[in-house]
Amino acid sequence: GAVVSQHPSRVICKSGTSVKIECRSLDFQATTMFWYRQFPKKSLMLMATSNEGSKATYEQGVEKDKFLINHASLTLSTLTVTSAHPEDSSFYICSARGGTVSTEAFFGQGTRLTVV
Amino acid sequence: GENVEQHPSTLSVQEGDSAVIKCTYSDSASNYFPWYKQELGKRPQLIIDIRSNVGEKKDQRIAVTLNKTAKHFSLHITETQPEDSAVYFCAATGNQFYFGTGTSLTVIP
């Protein structure tokens, strides 16, 4: 399958700082990228859907000013957690889809964010 | 948005027995239904998928059925093995990509 690379895999930051997570599709053009948050032993909660060149569509309850998503190219999307707080600590994972809505999405390896 | 429910949340079976996980969805526009296996701290891995124009699909020990009228789909694993132990997620997708709540499967040797 196609390869999606997510970086960093782990990050520790201080409260109040911002953290940027990158999601890259290495061998295909990702027209759509999805960002998820996963708590321990829980499901993947969709945060937002981004289409290249468009503003991201955020799910209800997700603060768009806190979780900034940029999808400026067909191979790169970024999630920036602004003014991070300890409650933002979580596993964040992206996925990318290159085809139509009825095609597989490929996942990055995830980012473990710890805010201290 | 889409609401995907998944049952059971935990499932234990003896090695060699079958395991069945069921999901329901709410958005009739969803047209692609993948199933993922996730090991702790790892990314989800696609194990099988089905599209809305198909009622059943099989790949060796794994099969998926879809009832679009009733808006439910199921994963069937036959002849389970200890290495099948993991968390399984269903998903229903259209423009967005929503996951079910997950099933922790344990296969007892």
mmCIF file of N, CA and C in Angstrom, chain A residues 26-104:
data_model
loop_
_atom_site.group_PDB
_atom_site.id
_atom_site.type_symbol
_atom_site.label_atom_id
_atom_site.label_comp_id
_atom_site.label_asym_id
_atom_site.label_seq_id
_atom_site.Cartn_x
_atom_site.Cartn_y
_atom_site.Cartn_z
ATOM 1 N N LEU A 26 3.991 9.927 0.776
ATOM 2 C CA LEU A 26 5.294 9.820 0.122
ATOM 3 C C LEU A 26 5.223 9.385 -1.325
ATOM 4 N N ASP A 27 4.215 8.629 -1.675
ATOM 5 C CA ASP A 27 4.203 8.095 -3.039
ATOM 6 C C ASP A 27 2.853 8.226 -3.728
ATOM 7 N N PHE A 28 2.043 9.132 -3.235
ATOM 8 C CA PHE A 28 0.788 9.413 -3.926
ATOM 9 C C PHE A 28 0.325 10.817 -3.541
ATOM 10 N N GLN A 29 -0.581 11.334 -4.319
ATOM 11 C CA GLN A 29 -1.111 12.663 -4.035
ATOM 12 C C GLN A 29 -2.367 12.528 -3.182
ATOM 13 N N ALA A 30 -2.312 13.134 -2.016
ATOM 14 C CA ALA A 30 -3.398 13.011 -1.057
ATOM 15 C C ALA A 30 -4.379 14.167 -1.229
ATOM 16 N N THR A 31 -5.454 13.915 -1.877
ATOM 17 C CA THR A 31 -6.453 14.965 -2.051
ATOM 18 C C THR A 31 -7.185 15.269 -0.752
ATOM 19 N N THR A 32 -7.265 14.281 0.112
ATOM 20 C CA THR A 32 -7.935 14.459 1.393
ATOM 21 C C THR A 32 -7.075 13.886 2.507
ATOM 22 N N MET A 33 -6.980 14.627 3.586
ATOM 23 C CA MET A 33 -6.290 14.127 4.774
ATOM 24 C C MET A 33 -7.213 14.266 5.975
ATOM 25 N N PHE A 34 -7.116 13.299 6.865
ATOM 26 C CA PHE A 34 -7.930 13.273 8.069
ATOM 27 C C PHE A 34 -7.011 13.313 9.285
ATOM 28 N N TRP A 35 -7.441 14.032 10.301
ATOM 29 C CA TRP A 35 -6.702 14.083 11.555
ATOM 30 C C TRP A 35 -7.565 13.519 12.669
ATOM 31 N N TYR A 36 -6.944 12.625 13.454
ATOM 32 C CA TYR A 36 -7.647 11.961 14.538
ATOM 33 C C TYR A 36 -6.900 12.157 15.847
ATOM 34 N N ARG A 37 -7.656 12.004 16.908
ATOM 35 C CA ARG A 37 -7.090 11.979 18.249
ATOM 36 C C ARG A 37 -7.536 10.675 18.880
ATOM 37 N N GLN A 38 -6.617 10.017 19.555
ATOM 38 C CA GLN A 38 -6.961 8.736 20.169
ATOM 39 C C GLN A 38 -6.504 8.711 21.616
ATOM 40 N N PHE A 39 -7.435 8.472 22.526
ATOM 41 C CA PHE A 39 -7.119 8.304 23.938
ATOM 42 C C PHE A 39 -6.833 6.831 24.188
ATOM 43 N N PRO A 40 -6.107 6.542 25.274
ATOM 44 C CA PRO A 40 -5.737 5.144 25.551
ATOM 45 C C PRO A 40 -6.944 4.216 25.557
ATOM 46 N N LYS A 41 -6.819 3.141 24.820
ATOM 47 C CA LYS A 41 -7.850 2.106 24.737
ATOM 48 C C LYS A 41 -9.183 2.634 24.214
ATOM 49 N N LYS A 42 -9.129 3.713 23.458
ATOM 50 C CA LYS A 42 -10.344 4.275 22.880
ATOM 51 C C LYS A 42 -10.225 4.317 21.366
ATOM 52 N N SER A 43 -11.314 4.709 20.748
ATOM 53 C CA SER A 43 -11.340 4.748 19.291
ATOM 54 C C SER A 43 -10.651 5.994 18.754
ATOM 55 N N LEU A 44 -10.539 6.040 17.433
ATOM 56 C CA LEU A 44 -9.976 7.220 16.784
ATOM 57 C C LEU A 44 -11.103 8.226 16.582
ATOM 58 N N MET A 45 -10.921 9.390 17.163
ATOM 59 C CA MET A 45 -11.944 10.428 17.067
ATOM 60 C C MET A 45 -11.555 11.405 15.966
ATOM 61 N N LEU A 46 -12.391 11.492 14.957
ATOM 62 C CA LEU A 46 -12.100 12.396 13.856
ATOM 63 C C LEU A 46 -12.151 13.838 14.350
ATOM 64 N N MET A 47 -11.056 14.560 14.104
ATOM 65 C CA MET A 47 -10.999 15.967 14.493
ATOM 66 C C MET A 47 -11.400 16.861 13.326
ATOM 67 N N ALA A 48 -10.815 16.559 12.166
ATOM 68 C CA ALA A 48 -11.064 17.419 11.014
ATOM 69 C C ALA A 48 -10.695 16.699 9.734
ATOM 70 N N THR A 49 -11.287 17.171 8.660
ATOM 71 C CA THR A 49 -11.013 16.663 7.316
ATOM 72 C C THR A 49 -10.491 17.827 6.487
ATOM 73 N N SER A 50 -9.388 17.619 5.823
ATOM 74 C CA SER A 50 -8.862 18.712 5.009
ATOM 75 C C SER A 50 -8.677 18.257 3.570
ATOM 76 N N ASN A 51 -9.117 19.104 2.673
ATOM 77 C CA ASN A 51 -8.913 18.885 1.245
ATOM 78 C C ASN A 51 -7.884 19.890 0.765
ATOM 79 N N GLU A 52 -6.992 19.456 -0.108
ATOM 80 C CA GLU A 52 -5.902 20.296 -0.571
ATOM 81 C C GLU A 52 -6.417 21.618 -1.113
ATOM 82 N N GLY A 53 -5.851 22.689 -0.592
ATOM 83 C CA GLY A 53 -6.203 24.015 -1.063
ATOM 84 C C GLY A 53 -7.463 24.599 -0.459
ATOM 85 N N SER A 54 -8.118 23.844 0.427
ATOM 86 C CA SER A 54 -9.352 24.339 1.050
ATOM 87 C C SER A 54 -9.182 24.406 2.556
ATOM 88 N N LYS A 55 -10.081 25.119 3.183
ATOM 89 C CA LYS A 55 -10.070 25.158 4.648
ATOM 90 C C LYS A 55 -10.544 23.811 5.183
ATOM 91 N N ALA A 56 -9.998 23.449 6.310
ATOM 92 C CA ALA A 56 -10.375 22.177 6.908
ATOM 93 C C ALA A 56 -11.800 22.223 7.447
ATOM 94 N N THR A 57 -12.458 21.084 7.414
ATOM 95 C CA THR A 57 -13.785 20.944 8.009
ATOM 96 C C THR A 57 -13.616 20.289 9.372
ATOM 97 N N TYR A 58 -13.968 21.011 10.411
ATOM 98 C CA TYR A 58 -13.771 20.521 11.769
ATOM 99 C C TYR A 58 -15.034 19.832 12.280
ATOM 100 N N GLU A 59 -14.815 18.792 13.068
ATOM 101 C CA GLU A 59 -15.940 18.111 13.703
ATOM 102 C C GLU A 59 -16.451 18.945 14.879
ATOM 103 N N GLN A 60 -17.687 18.676 15.206
ATOM 104 C CA GLN A 60 -18.312 19.414 16.304
ATOM 105 C C GLN A 60 -17.519 19.212 17.586
ATOM 106 N N GLY A 61 -17.264 20.310 18.270
ATOM 107 C CA GLY A 61 -16.552 20.250 19.540
ATOM 108 C C GLY A 61 -15.049 20.413 19.420
ATOM 109 N N VAL A 62 -14.530 20.437 18.212
ATOM 110 C CA VAL A 62 -13.086 20.617 18.016
ATOM 111 C C VAL A 62 -12.812 22.091 17.740
ATOM 112 N N GLU A 63 -11.940 22.696 18.542
ATOM 113 C CA GLU A 63 -11.674 24.123 18.410
ATOM 114 C C GLU A 63 -10.724 24.390 17.243
ATOM 115 N N LYS A 64 -11.223 25.062 16.245
ATOM 116 C CA LYS A 64 -10.398 25.296 15.064
ATOM 117 C C LYS A 64 -9.252 26.270 15.331
ATOM 118 N N ASP A 65 -9.422 27.140 16.312
ATOM 119 C CA ASP A 65 -8.342 28.081 16.630
ATOM 120 C C ASP A 65 -7.255 27.439 17.460
ATOM 121 N N LYS A 66 -7.570 26.314 18.055
ATOM 122 C CA LYS A 66 -6.580 25.628 18.872
ATOM 123 C C LYS A 66 -5.845 24.566 18.048
ATOM 124 N N PHE A 67 -6.564 23.916 17.176
ATOM 125 C CA PHE A 67 -5.988 22.873 16.335
ATOM 126 C C PHE A 67 -6.003 23.380 14.891
ATOM 127 N N LEU A 68 -4.889 24.001 14.514
ATOM 128 C CA LEU A 68 -4.790 24.605 13.186
ATOM 129 C C LEU A 68 -4.338 23.562 12.171
ATOM 130 N N ILE A 69 -5.104 23.428 11.120
ATOM 131 C CA ILE A 69 -4.782 22.454 10.094
ATOM 132 C C ILE A 69 -4.537 23.159 8.778
ATOM 133 N N ASN A 70 -3.421 22.804 8.163
ATOM 134 C CA ASN A 70 -3.046 23.355 6.879
ATOM 135 C C ASN A 70 -2.797 22.215 5.907
ATOM 136 N N HIS A 71 -3.345 22.329 4.718
ATOM 137 C CA HIS A 71 -3.174 21.297 3.688
ATOM 138 C C HIS A 71 -2.835 22.025 2.397
ATOM 139 N N ALA A 72 -1.629 22.586 2.390
ATOM 140 C CA ALA A 72 -1.255 23.487 1.308
ATOM 141 C C ALA A 72 -0.818 22.770 0.041
ATOM 142 N N SER A 73 -0.448 21.503 0.166
ATOM 143 C CA SER A 73 -0.012 20.779 -1.028
ATOM 144 C C SER A 73 -0.639 19.394 -1.034
ATOM 145 N N LEU A 74 -0.500 18.706 -2.122
ATOM 146 C CA LEU A 74 -1.087 17.376 -2.258
ATOM 147 C C LEU A 74 -0.311 16.300 -1.520
ATOM 148 N N THR A 75 0.799 16.676 -0.899
ATOM 149 C CA THR A 75 1.570 15.667 -0.181
ATOM 150 C C THR A 75 1.818 16.029 1.271
ATOM 151 N N LEU A 76 1.317 17.153 1.721
ATOM 152 C CA LEU A 76 1.632 17.586 3.083
ATOM 153 C C LEU A 76 0.443 18.256 3.750
ATOM 154 N N SER A 77 0.157 17.790 4.953
ATOM 155 C CA SER A 77 -0.807 18.464 5.824
ATOM 156 C C SER A 77 -0.155 18.601 7.192
ATOM 157 N N THR A 78 -0.440 19.695 7.855
ATOM 158 C CA THR A 78 0.106 19.904 9.192
ATOM 159 C C THR A 78 -0.996 20.203 10.182
ATOM 160 N N LEU A 79 -0.789 19.729 11.402
ATOM 161 C CA LEU A 79 -1.664 20.021 12.533
ATOM 162 C C LEU A 79 -0.828 20.756 13.562
ATOM 163 N N THR A 80 -1.236 21.954 13.912
ATOM 164 C CA THR A 80 -0.546 22.712 14.946
ATOM 165 C C THR A 80 -1.438 22.832 16.164
ATOM 166 N N VAL A 81 -0.949 22.324 17.278
ATOM 167 C CA VAL A 81 -1.653 22.463 18.551
ATOM 168 C C VAL A 81 -1.141 23.739 19.196
ATOM 169 N N THR A 82 -1.982 24.739 19.278
ATOM 170 C CA THR A 82 -1.554 26.036 19.784
ATOM 171 C C THR A 82 -1.817 26.151 21.273
ATOM 172 N N SER A 83 -0.926 26.871 21.952
ATOM 173 C CA SER A 83 -1.058 27.087 23.391
ATOM 174 C C SER A 83 -1.440 25.780 24.092
ATOM 175 N N ALA A 84 -0.580 24.815 23.942
ATOM 176 C CA ALA A 84 -0.887 23.467 24.436
ATOM 177 C C ALA A 84 -1.047 23.436 25.949
ATOM 178 N N HIS A 85 -1.964 22.598 26.403
ATOM 179 C CA HIS A 85 -2.200 22.364 27.821
ATOM 180 C C HIS A 85 -2.083 20.871 28.094
ATOM 181 N N PRO A 86 -1.880 20.495 29.335
ATOM 182 C CA PRO A 86 -1.748 19.059 29.636
ATOM 183 C C PRO A 86 -2.906 18.209 29.119
ATOM 184 N N GLU A 87 -4.105 18.772 29.094
ATOM 185 C CA GLU A 87 -5.253 17.995 28.609
ATOM 186 C C GLU A 87 -5.208 17.743 27.097
ATOM 187 N N ASP A 88 -4.264 18.416 26.421
ATOM 188 C CA ASP A 88 -4.085 18.150 24.985
ATOM 189 C C ASP A 88 -3.183 16.934 24.753
ATOM 190 N N SER A 89 -2.594 16.437 25.828
ATOM 191 C CA SER A 89 -1.749 15.254 25.703
ATOM 192 C C SER A 89 -2.575 14.093 25.159
ATOM 193 N N SER A 90 -2.071 13.486 24.117
ATOM 194 C CA SER A 90 -2.835 12.426 23.467
ATOM 195 C C SER A 90 -2.010 11.831 22.329
ATOM 196 N N PHE A 91 -2.595 10.848 21.660
ATOM 197 C CA PHE A 91 -2.017 10.255 20.454
ATOM 198 C C PHE A 91 -2.766 10.857 19.275
ATOM 199 N N TYR A 92 -2.031 11.535 18.406
ATOM 200 C CA TYR A 92 -2.637 12.149 17.229
ATOM 201 C C TYR A 92 -2.176 11.375 15.995
ATOM 202 N N ILE A 93 -3.107 11.101 15.113
ATOM 203 C CA ILE A 93 -2.760 10.301 13.942
ATOM 204 C C ILE A 93 -3.475 10.853 12.716
ATOM 205 N N CYS A 94 -2.755 10.865 11.621
ATOM 206 C CA CYS A 94 -3.333 11.364 10.377
ATOM 207 C C CYS A 94 -3.553 10.197 9.419
ATOM 208 N N SER A 95 -4.424 10.426 8.464
ATOM 209 C CA SER A 95 -4.561 9.481 7.359
ATOM 210 C C SER A 95 -4.770 10.271 6.083
ATOM 211 N N ALA A 96 -4.431 9.669 4.973
ATOM 212 C CA ALA A 96 -4.493 10.354 3.693
ATOM 213 C C ALA A 96 -5.168 9.473 2.658
ATOM 214 N N ARG A 97 -5.956 10.123 1.816
ATOM 215 C CA ARG A 97 -6.660 9.400 0.759
ATOM 216 C C ARG A 97 -6.407 10.114 -0.555
ATOM 217 N N GLY A 98 -6.096 9.336 -1.575
ATOM 218 C CA GLY A 98 -5.752 9.951 -2.840
ATOM 219 C C GLY A 98 -6.816 9.841 -3.889
ATOM 220 N N GLY A 99 -7.728 8.890 -3.676
ATOM 221 C CA GLY A 99 -8.699 8.649 -4.725
ATOM 222 C C GLY A 99 -10.058 9.223 -4.399
ATOM 223 N N THR A 100 -11.075 8.513 -4.796
ATOM 224 C CA THR A 100 -12.445 8.962 -4.567
ATOM 225 C C THR A 100 -12.850 8.659 -3.131
ATOM 226 N N VAL A 101 -14.065 8.998 -2.786
ATOM 227 C CA VAL A 101 -14.504 8.792 -1.407
ATOM 228 C C VAL A 101 -14.610 7.315 -1.069
ATOM 229 N N SER A 102 -14.652 6.443 -2.045
ATOM 230 C CA SER A 102 -14.774 5.024 -1.753
ATOM 231 C C SER A 102 -13.447 4.313 -1.923
ATOM 232 N N THR A 103 -12.401 4.929 -1.483
ATOM 233 C CA THR A 103 -11.087 4.302 -1.540
ATOM 234 C C THR A 103 -10.424 4.326 -0.176
ATOM 235 N N GLU A 104 -9.429 3.494 -0.064
ATOM 236 C CA GLU A 104 -8.727 3.303 1.194
ATOM 237 C C GLU A 104 -7.980 4.567 1.610
#
